[in-house]
């Protein structure tokens, strides 16, 4: 549906579902699955956006993702032979994204892997202080797992010089951390699973390595080009954008108070030495409940739609509204900065869903669209697509409660794909 200043107040829920944007037909590349990441979007959205660009005569040589997460866009840009620029505040995200975007030789990987096995089996090294002295690591891991993980990390760093091959094995290491710990698997909140079995570290690493090697084999048969890519670990809102560089920006912004990315990646950030206190990494993370610092200047000029939602939240609960208000400010600034990053005549694709918080419906998609209109984006199209939650069961019993019974009513949730253009004279 085309949205303009005249009809922006349309109820987005009433927009007809778009079958074009609904489902992935082909299987995703194995490389997309080398590391778990919350709220990763489906890779076919990039191909669909490129198709949209072609139909609308938009030439796309460079693609960017300002919240690049684990690199879905980075990899798909490579598959489609496009240059890529990406950014994420989470160092684990940018590590994974870089590895997905890189090109690897299977023989070199195998050689490094054999050497890691030898050093892991034969060399004993002391557990480093930053691990022994970290209470959170002692909380999440059994002593034997700490010892084995330390040996493994030491072997990787000893054998492989810093660079893309070391990064590859660090990603493999990172993805076995949750399995090797007491962390309740697939939980979106960090919590201990008291009944969790102890999985041997090296077996998990070996099977993770094989999975990643298969991913490399597959991508090497399908993709031969490697256009330029730059992936940076930064807070997008703190970035100085001096020039436009992207023909197409495609991204899925965080939702208000949804995932605590810093908390969910704490095992990796601590083991890989990005921080001793993972809570530091909450700073600046959009949508985090801890990201609430405001000053009056920020609020000035904020769209009334955001202020209304803030008021509704304030009436419902005393604690959370500041975080929501901060989120609205951050999203407005995101849109303004994105505009500067896109070349005149280029396009932006935002994929975003709506949320309910303390029983208040938060229309993230509509707010984002309003910010785009305010900034001067044109030709705004909003598409509604169906999503099925991988975490919650989509089935509900007669009373509306979650159920695993497939005969019960299926409730779908939706998200929105918002496409817009920067005017050629913008
Ligand atoms: C919905 S996820 C993106 C997932 C991505 N599309 C993928 O497929 O992996 C949102 C991302 O925004 C990042 N993020 C949150 N605040 C940020 C900020 N201020 N600057 C840059 N990235 C940020 C989070 O770390 C998270 O990776």
Tab-separated table of C-alpha atoms and ligand atoms in Angstrom:
chain	number	residue	atom	x	y	z
A	1	UNK	CA	0.000	0.000	0.000
A	2	UNK	CA	1.319	3.459	-0.911
A	3	UNK	CA	1.588	5.747	2.144
A	4	UNK	CA	1.719	9.534	1.921
A	5	UNK	CA	1.239	12.445	4.319
A	6	UNK	CA	-2.465	12.314	3.382
A	7	UNK	CA	-3.125	8.726	4.475
A	8	UNK	CA	-0.313	7.932	6.902
A	9	UNK	CA	-2.901	7.397	9.656
A	10	UNK	CA	-4.167	4.211	7.948
A	11	UNK	CA	-4.497	1.292	10.313
A	12	UNK	CA	-1.550	-0.857	9.201
A	13	UNK	CA	-3.311	-3.951	10.516
A	14	UNK	CA	-5.867	-3.533	7.741
A	15	UNK	CA	-3.233	-3.673	4.977
A	16	UNK	CA	-3.723	-6.839	2.887
A	17	UNK	CA	-1.163	-9.571	3.416
A	18	UNK	CA	1.335	-9.718	0.562
A	19	UNK	CA	2.049	-13.228	-0.718
A	20	UNK	CA	5.163	-11.922	-2.557
A	21	UNK	CA	6.834	-11.007	0.716
A	22	UNK	CA	5.548	-13.948	2.690
A	23	UNK	CA	7.612	-17.029	2.209
A	24	UNK	CA	11.030	-18.231	1.304
A	25	UNK	CA	10.686	-20.803	-1.468
A	26	UNK	CA	14.310	-21.987	-1.728
A	27	UNK	CA	16.271	-23.414	1.187
A	28	UNK	CA	18.542	-20.926	2.914
A	29	UNK	CA	22.267	-21.323	2.340
A	30	UNK	CA	24.028	-23.324	5.057
A	31	UNK	CA	26.266	-20.327	5.688
A	32	UNK	CA	23.254	-18.429	7.071
A	33	UNK	CA	23.010	-20.986	9.875
A	34	UNK	CA	26.569	-21.200	11.176
A	35	UNK	CA	25.798	-19.263	14.371
A	36	UNK	CA	22.576	-18.757	16.286
A	37	UNK	CA	21.357	-15.138	16.358
A	38	UNK	CA	18.078	-13.749	17.728
A	39	UNK	CA	15.695	-11.902	15.396
A	40	UNK	CA	17.648	-12.774	12.265
A	41	UNK	CA	15.506	-12.011	9.227
A	42	UNK	CA	14.913	-14.451	6.332
A	43	UNK	CA	17.543	-14.145	3.624
A	44	UNK	CA	15.087	-14.089	0.678
A	45	UNK	CA	14.050	-10.542	1.682
A	46	UNK	CA	17.248	-9.220	0.123
A	47	UNK	CA	16.604	-10.963	-3.229
A	48	UNK	CA	13.003	-9.692	-3.189
A	49	UNK	CA	14.173	-6.139	-2.502
A	50	UNK	CA	16.603	-6.341	-5.423
A	51	UNK	CA	13.753	-7.561	-7.631
A	52	UNK	CA	11.704	-4.558	-6.474
A	53	UNK	CA	14.617	-2.253	-7.335
A	54	UNK	CA	14.897	-3.738	-10.838
A	55	UNK	CA	11.166	-3.336	-11.471
A	56	UNK	CA	11.414	0.300	-10.406
A	57	UNK	CA	14.555	0.975	-12.463
A	58	UNK	CA	16.770	1.574	-9.428
A	59	UNK	CA	20.374	0.583	-10.089
A	60	UNK	CA	21.901	-1.135	-7.082
A	61	UNK	CA	25.658	-1.652	-6.863
A	62	UNK	CA	26.069	-1.170	-3.133
A	63	UNK	CA	23.921	-2.532	-0.318
A	64	UNK	CA	24.101	-1.608	3.360
A	65	UNK	CA	22.660	-2.816	6.637
A	66	UNK	CA	22.968	-0.445	9.588
A	67	UNK	CA	21.884	-3.127	12.102
A	68	UNK	CA	23.629	-5.944	10.284
A	69	UNK	CA	23.301	-8.521	13.098
A	70	UNK	CA	24.791	-11.854	12.108
A	71	UNK	CA	25.266	-10.779	8.486
A	72	UNK	CA	22.208	-12.031	6.584
A	73	UNK	CA	22.351	-8.997	4.287
A	74	UNK	CA	26.154	-9.121	4.088
A	75	UNK	CA	26.073	-12.672	2.740
A	76	UNK	CA	23.117	-12.152	0.384
A	77	UNK	CA	24.793	-9.034	-1.024
A	78	UNK	CA	27.784	-11.226	-1.887
A	79	UNK	CA	25.550	-13.905	-3.450
A	80	UNK	CA	24.049	-11.135	-5.607
A	81	UNK	CA	27.488	-9.737	-6.463
A	82	UNK	CA	27.013	-6.408	-4.633
A	83	UNK	CA	29.338	-4.321	-2.504
A	84	UNK	CA	28.397	-4.206	1.152
A	85	UNK	CA	28.651	-1.812	4.084
A	86	UNK	CA	27.406	-2.941	7.491
A	87	UNK	CA	27.417	-1.876	11.096
A	88	UNK	CA	26.322	-3.347	14.430
A	89	UNK	CA	26.926	-2.341	18.027
A	90	UNK	CA	27.341	-5.957	19.111
A	91	UNK	CA	30.909	-7.258	18.573
A	92	UNK	CA	29.716	-10.871	18.331
A	93	UNK	CA	27.345	-9.855	15.532
A	94	UNK	CA	30.064	-8.176	13.463
A	95	UNK	CA	32.444	-11.108	14.030
A	96	UNK	CA	29.858	-13.548	12.622
A	97	UNK	CA	28.894	-11.176	9.812
A	98	UNK	CA	32.528	-10.796	8.689
A	99	UNK	CA	33.044	-14.556	8.651
A	100	UNK	CA	29.878	-15.111	6.611
A	101	UNK	CA	30.955	-12.530	4.068
A	102	UNK	CA	34.546	-13.860	3.710
A	103	UNK	CA	35.850	-16.483	1.296
A	104	UNK	CA	37.708	-19.510	2.694
A	105	UNK	CA	39.861	-22.299	1.315
A	106	UNK	CA	38.700	-25.706	2.523
A	107	UNK	CA	42.266	-27.052	2.528
A	108	UNK	CA	43.599	-24.248	4.705
A	109	UNK	CA	40.692	-24.684	7.126
A	110	UNK	CA	41.367	-28.419	7.407
A	111	UNK	CA	45.055	-27.821	8.028
A	112	UNK	CA	44.285	-25.352	10.824
A	113	UNK	CA	41.703	-27.679	12.308
A	114	UNK	CA	44.197	-30.585	12.514
A	115	UNK	CA	46.731	-28.323	14.211
A	116	UNK	CA	44.124	-27.158	16.711
A	117	UNK	CA	43.371	-30.818	17.554
A	118	UNK	CA	47.078	-31.515	18.144
A	119	UNK	CA	47.660	-28.494	20.365
A	120	UNK	CA	44.398	-29.018	22.256
A	121	UNK	CA	45.298	-32.628	22.992
A	122	UNK	CA	48.985	-32.173	23.837
A	123	UNK	CA	49.583	-28.696	25.259
A	124	UNK	CA	48.396	-27.689	28.668
A	125	UNK	CA	47.973	-23.983	29.311
A	126	UNK	CA	46.889	-22.138	32.445
A	127	UNK	CA	43.330	-20.834	32.464
A	128	UNK	CA	43.693	-17.086	31.863
A	129	UNK	CA	42.954	-14.672	34.737
A	130	UNK	CA	40.156	-12.872	32.895
A	131	UNK	CA	38.284	-16.193	32.879
A	132	UNK	CA	39.113	-17.421	36.401
A	133	UNK	CA	38.273	-14.049	37.903
A	134	UNK	CA	34.975	-13.613	36.075
A	135	UNK	CA	32.066	-14.542	38.381
A	136	UNK	CA	29.618	-14.749	35.518
A	137	UNK	CA	31.712	-17.373	33.760
A	138	UNK	CA	31.983	-19.347	36.992
A	139	UNK	CA	28.198	-19.051	37.290
A	140	UNK	CA	27.408	-20.400	33.828
A	141	UNK	CA	30.020	-23.144	33.414
A	142	UNK	CA	31.131	-26.304	35.201
A	143	UNK	CA	34.871	-26.303	36.120
A	144	UNK	CA	35.720	-29.038	33.594
A	145	UNK	CA	34.024	-27.085	30.781
A	146	UNK	CA	35.977	-23.963	31.724
A	147	UNK	CA	39.213	-25.922	31.571
A	148	UNK	CA	38.403	-27.496	28.188
A	149	UNK	CA	37.135	-24.272	26.654
A	150	UNK	CA	40.274	-22.444	27.803
A	151	UNK	CA	42.485	-25.111	26.186
A	152	UNK	CA	40.510	-24.841	22.985
A	153	UNK	CA	40.582	-21.040	22.830
A	154	UNK	CA	44.278	-21.071	23.587
A	155	UNK	CA	44.911	-23.580	20.762
A	156	UNK	CA	42.950	-21.441	18.264
A	157	UNK	CA	44.848	-18.275	19.182
A	158	UNK	CA	48.216	-20.015	19.273
A	159	UNK	CA	47.899	-21.753	15.914
A	160	UNK	CA	46.145	-19.209	13.750
A	161	UNK	CA	47.390	-15.667	13.168
A	162	UNK	CA	44.856	-12.874	13.677
A	163	UNK	CA	42.678	-12.467	10.606
A	164	UNK	CA	39.873	-14.151	8.760
A	165	UNK	CA	40.928	-17.749	9.548
A	166	UNK	CA	41.208	-17.068	13.262
A	167	UNK	CA	37.806	-15.325	13.107
A	168	UNK	CA	36.316	-18.427	11.470
A	169	UNK	CA	37.387	-20.639	14.371
A	170	UNK	CA	36.362	-18.015	16.946
A	171	UNK	CA	32.850	-18.107	15.484
A	172	UNK	CA	32.897	-21.916	15.794
A	173	UNK	CA	34.053	-21.538	19.404
A	174	UNK	CA	31.425	-18.900	20.147
A	175	UNK	CA	28.573	-21.033	18.856
A	176	UNK	CA	29.348	-23.972	21.171
A	177	UNK	CA	29.428	-21.842	24.330
A	178	UNK	CA	25.732	-22.080	25.157
A	179	UNK	CA	25.694	-25.829	24.596
A	180	UNK	CA	28.797	-26.212	26.806
A	181	UNK	CA	27.232	-24.219	29.635
A	182	UNK	CA	24.257	-24.477	31.991
A	183	UNK	CA	22.281	-22.002	29.845
A	184	UNK	CA	18.708	-23.089	29.127
A	185	UNK	CA	18.814	-23.764	25.396
A	186	UNK	CA	16.562	-21.690	23.090
A	187	UNK	CA	15.549	-19.440	25.948
A	188	UNK	CA	15.324	-15.743	25.107
A	189	UNK	CA	16.029	-14.928	28.761
A	190	UNK	CA	19.336	-16.002	30.307
A	191	UNK	CA	18.545	-18.721	32.815
A	192	UNK	CA	20.113	-21.908	34.130
A	193	UNK	CA	18.746	-25.305	33.106
A	194	UNK	CA	19.222	-27.430	36.230
A	195	UNK	CA	18.658	-30.658	34.263
A	196	UNK	CA	21.068	-29.900	31.449
A	197	UNK	CA	23.531	-32.693	30.546
A	198	UNK	CA	27.234	-31.849	30.301
A	199	UNK	CA	28.258	-31.960	26.647
A	200	UNK	CA	31.948	-32.691	25.944
A	201	UNK	CA	33.531	-29.498	24.600
A	202	UNK	CA	35.664	-30.948	21.837
A	203	UNK	CA	32.862	-33.108	20.406
A	204	UNK	CA	30.666	-30.022	20.130
A	205	UNK	CA	33.525	-28.113	18.491
A	206	UNK	CA	34.180	-30.896	15.991
A	207	UNK	CA	30.547	-31.098	14.941
A	208	UNK	CA	30.346	-27.266	14.719
A	209	UNK	CA	33.486	-27.284	12.542
A	210	UNK	CA	31.980	-29.869	10.188
A	211	UNK	CA	28.772	-27.806	9.894
A	212	UNK	CA	30.791	-24.704	9.040
A	213	UNK	CA	32.997	-26.575	6.578
A	214	UNK	CA	29.903	-27.850	4.721
A	215	UNK	CA	28.689	-24.229	4.595
A	216	UNK	CA	32.011	-23.155	3.048
A	217	UNK	CA	31.885	-25.994	0.502
A	218	UNK	CA	28.360	-25.014	-0.524
A	219	UNK	CA	29.030	-21.293	-0.864
A	220	UNK	CA	32.274	-21.899	-2.780
A	221	UNK	CA	30.350	-23.845	-5.437
A	222	UNK	CA	27.727	-21.109	-5.770
A	223	UNK	CA	29.619	-17.841	-5.462
A	224	UNK	CA	32.916	-16.943	-7.074
A	225	UNK	CA	32.952	-13.140	-6.857
A	226	UNK	CA	33.790	-11.234	-3.745
A	227	UNK	CA	32.902	-7.549	-4.115
A	228	UNK	CA	34.220	-5.102	-1.510
A	229	UNK	CA	32.748	-5.262	1.960
A	230	UNK	CA	33.218	-3.217	5.105
A	231	UNK	CA	31.659	-4.324	8.387
A	232	UNK	CA	32.189	-2.185	11.468
A	233	UNK	CA	31.453	-2.647	15.164
A	234	UNK	CA	29.909	0.714	16.050
A	235	UNK	CA	26.868	2.419	17.465
A	236	UNK	CA	25.133	3.593	14.288
A	237	UNK	CA	23.684	6.619	16.056
A	238	UNK	CA	27.174	7.824	16.989
A	239	UNK	CA	28.554	7.475	13.486
A	240	UNK	CA	29.491	10.564	11.504
A	241	UNK	CA	27.853	10.203	8.129
A	242	UNK	CA	29.590	12.686	5.836
A	243	UNK	CA	28.659	11.229	2.480
A	244	UNK	CA	26.065	9.007	0.889
A	245	UNK	CA	27.417	5.605	-0.116
A	246	UNK	CA	24.485	3.195	-0.531
A	247	UNK	CA	22.137	2.478	-3.416
A	248	UNK	CA	20.033	0.260	-1.199
A	249	UNK	CA	19.766	0.091	2.565
A	250	UNK	CA	18.012	-2.947	3.976
A	251	UNK	CA	17.711	-3.562	7.675
A	252	UNK	CA	15.561	-4.813	10.527
A	253	UNK	CA	15.772	-2.445	13.495
A	254	UNK	CA	15.494	-3.710	17.061
A	255	UNK	CA	12.010	-3.596	18.601
A	256	UNK	CA	11.166	-1.639	21.703
A	257	UNK	CA	12.115	-3.571	24.877
A	258	UNK	CA	12.271	-6.911	23.056
A	259	UNK	CA	15.642	-8.654	23.036
A	260	UNK	CA	18.482	-7.710	25.344
A	261	UNK	CA	21.220	-8.456	22.804
A	262	UNK	CA	24.062	-7.780	25.250
A	263	UNK	CA	22.590	-10.192	27.785
A	264	UNK	CA	21.897	-12.889	25.218
A	265	UNK	CA	25.470	-12.821	23.918
A	266	UNK	CA	27.187	-12.543	27.287
A	267	UNK	CA	28.933	-15.934	27.094
A	268	UNK	CA	30.589	-15.020	23.791
A	269	UNK	CA	31.455	-11.434	24.703
A	270	UNK	CA	33.128	-12.523	27.947
A	271	UNK	CA	35.014	-15.536	26.557
A	272	UNK	CA	36.200	-13.676	23.451
A	273	UNK	CA	37.472	-10.881	25.675
A	274	UNK	CA	35.237	-8.094	24.350
A	275	UNK	CA	34.322	-7.183	27.931
A	276	UNK	CA	34.608	-8.434	31.498
A	277	UNK	CA	31.202	-7.057	32.333
A	278	UNK	CA	28.670	-7.752	29.595
A	279	UNK	CA	26.317	-5.084	31.019
A	280	UNK	CA	28.624	-2.405	29.579
A	281	UNK	CA	27.508	-3.512	26.122
A	282	UNK	CA	23.883	-2.590	26.849
A	283	UNK	CA	24.884	1.085	26.514
A	284	UNK	CA	23.569	2.519	23.280
A	285	UNK	CA	21.738	-0.657	22.270
A	286	UNK	CA	18.456	0.491	20.754
A	287	UNK	CA	15.354	-1.048	22.333
A	288	UNK	CA	17.172	-2.066	25.517
A	289	UNK	CA	15.221	-1.405	28.703
A	290	UNK	CA	18.523	-0.135	30.186
A	291	UNK	CA	18.940	2.452	27.439
A	292	UNK	CA	16.951	5.281	28.993
A	293	UNK	CA	19.113	8.357	29.376
A	294	UNK	CA	17.308	11.335	27.921
A	295	UNK	CA	17.782	15.026	27.776
A	296	UNK	CA	15.244	17.656	26.838
A	297	UNK	CA	16.885	18.480	23.544
A	298	UNK	CA	16.304	14.904	22.363
A	299	UNK	CA	12.562	15.137	22.880
A	300	UNK	CA	12.168	18.463	21.124
A	301	UNK	CA	10.425	18.022	17.796
A	302	UNK	CA	9.477	14.418	18.471
A	303	UNK	CA	6.410	13.348	16.505
A	304	UNK	CA	3.153	13.530	18.465
A	305	UNK	CA	2.501	9.891	17.612
A	306	UNK	CA	5.486	8.967	19.817
A	307	UNK	CA	4.393	11.325	22.586
A	308	UNK	CA	0.878	9.804	22.583
A	309	UNK	CA	2.247	6.270	22.880
A	310	UNK	CA	4.531	7.452	25.676
A	311	UNK	CA	1.549	8.912	27.533
A	312	UNK	CA	-0.448	5.704	27.144
A	313	UNK	CA	2.494	3.724	28.502
A	314	UNK	CA	2.944	6.154	31.377
A	315	UNK	CA	-0.671	5.648	32.354
A	316	UNK	CA	-0.278	1.879	32.222
A	317	UNK	CA	2.984	1.486	34.116
A	318	UNK	CA	5.417	3.766	35.901
A	319	UNK	CA	8.699	2.069	35.009
A	320	UNK	CA	8.988	1.454	31.293
A	321	UNK	CA	7.834	4.562	29.382
A	322	UNK	CA	11.228	6.264	29.391
A	323	UNK	CA	12.736	3.294	27.578
A	324	UNK	CA	9.941	3.481	24.979
A	325	UNK	CA	10.440	7.212	24.559
A	326	UNK	CA	14.167	6.710	24.136
A	327	UNK	CA	13.378	4.061	21.530
A	328	UNK	CA	11.222	6.512	19.558
A	329	UNK	CA	13.979	9.131	19.662
A	330	UNK	CA	16.540	6.547	18.515
A	331	UNK	CA	14.334	5.395	15.648
A	332	UNK	CA	13.775	8.973	14.468
A	333	UNK	CA	17.533	9.578	14.533
A	334	UNK	CA	18.079	6.257	12.746
A	335	UNK	CA	15.820	7.338	9.890
A	336	UNK	CA	17.499	10.741	9.612
A	337	UNK	CA	20.977	9.222	9.537
A	338	UNK	CA	19.913	6.506	7.101
A	339	UNK	CA	18.667	9.200	4.732
A	340	UNK	CA	22.155	10.729	4.639
A	341	UNK	CA	23.740	7.342	3.953
A	342	UNK	CA	21.592	6.624	0.867
A	343	UNK	CA	22.520	7.977	-2.555
A	344	UNK	CA	19.997	10.308	-4.244
A	345	UNK	CA	17.451	8.116	-6.046
A	346	UNK	CA	18.411	5.123	-3.880
A	347	UNK	CA	16.087	3.050	-1.763
A	348	UNK	CA	15.546	1.995	1.843
A	349	UNK	CA	13.910	-1.197	3.093
A	350	UNK	CA	12.950	-1.468	6.769
A	351	UNK	CA	11.547	-4.726	8.114
A	352	UNK	CA	9.742	-4.228	11.404
A	353	UNK	CA	6.914	-5.703	13.462
A	354	UNK	CA	4.648	-4.186	16.064
A	355	UNK	CA	4.738	-5.014	19.752
A	356	UNK	CA	2.425	-5.033	22.706
A	357	UNK	CA	3.890	-3.829	25.962
A	358	UNK	CA	1.924	-3.730	29.211
A	359	UNK	CA	-1.177	-4.273	27.049
A	360	UNK	CA	-0.435	-1.142	25.001
A	361	UNK	CA	-0.113	-1.751	21.273
A	362	UNK	CA	3.082	-0.123	20.026
A	363	UNK	CA	2.867	0.601	16.338
A	364	UNK	CA	6.578	0.606	15.500
A	365	UNK	CA	5.907	0.276	11.757
A	366	UNK	CA	3.587	3.249	11.579
A	367	UNK	CA	5.939	5.399	13.629
A	368	UNK	CA	8.875	4.481	11.389
A	369	UNK	CA	6.821	5.373	8.315
A	370	UNK	CA	5.892	8.713	9.870
A	371	UNK	CA	9.567	9.448	10.545
A	372	UNK	CA	10.384	8.595	6.916
A	373	UNK	CA	7.715	10.964	5.648
A	374	UNK	CA	8.957	13.677	8.003
A	375	UNK	CA	12.529	13.269	6.739
A	376	UNK	CA	11.573	13.534	3.062
A	377	UNK	CA	11.574	9.936	1.858
A	378	UNK	CA	9.108	9.428	-0.999
A	379	UNK	CA	7.299	6.619	-2.834
A	380	UNK	CA	6.682	4.804	0.447
A	381	UNK	CA	5.149	1.338	0.058
A	382	UNK	CA	4.132	-0.731	3.073
A	383	UNK	CA	3.748	-4.496	2.693
A	384	UNK	CA	2.432	-6.838	5.374
A	385	UNK	CA	3.997	-10.283	5.703
A	386	UNK	CA	3.148	-13.258	7.845
A	387	UNK	CA	5.704	-14.597	10.295
A	388	UNK	CA	5.614	-17.611	12.527
A	389	UNK	CA	7.364	-17.311	15.846
A	390	UNK	CA	10.137	-19.874	16.276
A	391	UNK	CA	10.025	-19.490	20.020
A	392	UNK	CA	6.345	-19.358	20.911
A	393	UNK	CA	3.796	-21.879	19.709
A	394	UNK	CA	1.399	-20.296	17.163
A	395	UNK	CA	-1.494	-22.477	18.436
A	396	UNK	CA	-4.102	-21.237	20.931
A	397	UNK	CA	-6.797	-23.157	22.772
A	398	UNK	CA	-10.420	-21.967	23.104
A	399	UNK	CA	-9.525	-19.657	25.952
A	400	UNK	CA	-6.703	-18.088	23.912
A	401	UNK	CA	-3.909	-19.807	25.852
A	402	UNK	CA	-0.723	-21.114	24.175
A	403	UNK	CA	-1.069	-24.725	23.096
A	404	UNK	CA	1.029	-27.326	21.262
A	405	UNK	CA	-2.030	-29.047	19.849
A	406	UNK	CA	-1.961	-28.606	16.067
A	407	UNK	CA	-5.766	-29.021	15.934
A	408	UNK	CA	-6.144	-25.795	17.847
A	409	UNK	CA	-6.524	-22.410	16.195
A	410	UNK	CA	-3.346	-21.046	14.608
A	411	UNK	CA	-2.632	-17.380	15.285
A	412	UNK	CA	-0.203	-15.701	12.948
A	413	UNK	CA	1.783	-12.623	13.664
A	414	UNK	CA	2.749	-10.094	11.079
A	415	UNK	CA	5.538	-7.729	10.310
A	416	UNK	CA	5.881	-4.966	7.779
A	417	UNK	CA	8.265	-4.327	4.928
A	418	UNK	CA	8.523	-0.581	4.394
A	419	UNK	CA	10.153	0.492	1.140
A	420	UNK	CA	10.932	4.097	0.325
A	421	UNK	CA	13.068	6.192	-2.009
A	422	UNK	CA	15.310	9.130	-1.424
A	423	UNK	CA	14.370	11.715	-4.073
A	424	UNK	CA	16.908	12.092	-6.899
A	425	UNK	CA	17.434	15.696	-5.860
A	426	UNK	CA	17.551	14.773	-2.119
B	1	LIG	C1	16.766	-7.318	14.579
B	1	LIG	S1	18.486	-7.430	14.825
B	1	LIG	C2	19.129	-7.504	13.190
B	1	LIG	C3	19.253	-8.906	12.680
B	1	LIG	C4	19.792	-9.001	11.267
B	1	LIG	N1	18.843	-8.514	10.294
B	1	LIG	C5	20.165	-10.439	10.952
B	1	LIG	O1	19.581	-11.032	10.039
B	1	LIG	O2	21.026	-10.974	11.667
B	1	LIG	C6	18.881	-5.797	15.352
B	1	LIG	C7	20.351	-5.525	15.550
B	1	LIG	O3	20.518	-4.162	15.911
B	1	LIG	C8	21.714	-4.070	16.675
B	1	LIG	N2	21.737	-2.747	17.333
B	1	LIG	C9	21.008	-2.307	18.392
B	1	LIG	N3	21.334	-1.036	18.684
B	1	LIG	C10	22.283	-0.642	17.794
B	1	LIG	C11	22.993	0.575	17.569
B	1	LIG	N4	22.810	1.651	18.333
B	1	LIG	N5	23.893	0.633	16.553
B	1	LIG	C12	24.108	-0.457	15.766
B	1	LIG	N6	23.478	-1.649	15.944
B	1	LIG	C13	22.550	-1.737	16.929
B	1	LIG	C14	21.615	-5.272	17.602
B	1	LIG	O4	22.877	-5.607	18.124
B	1	LIG	C15	21.029	-6.339	16.657
B	1	LIG	O5	22.051	-7.097	16.092
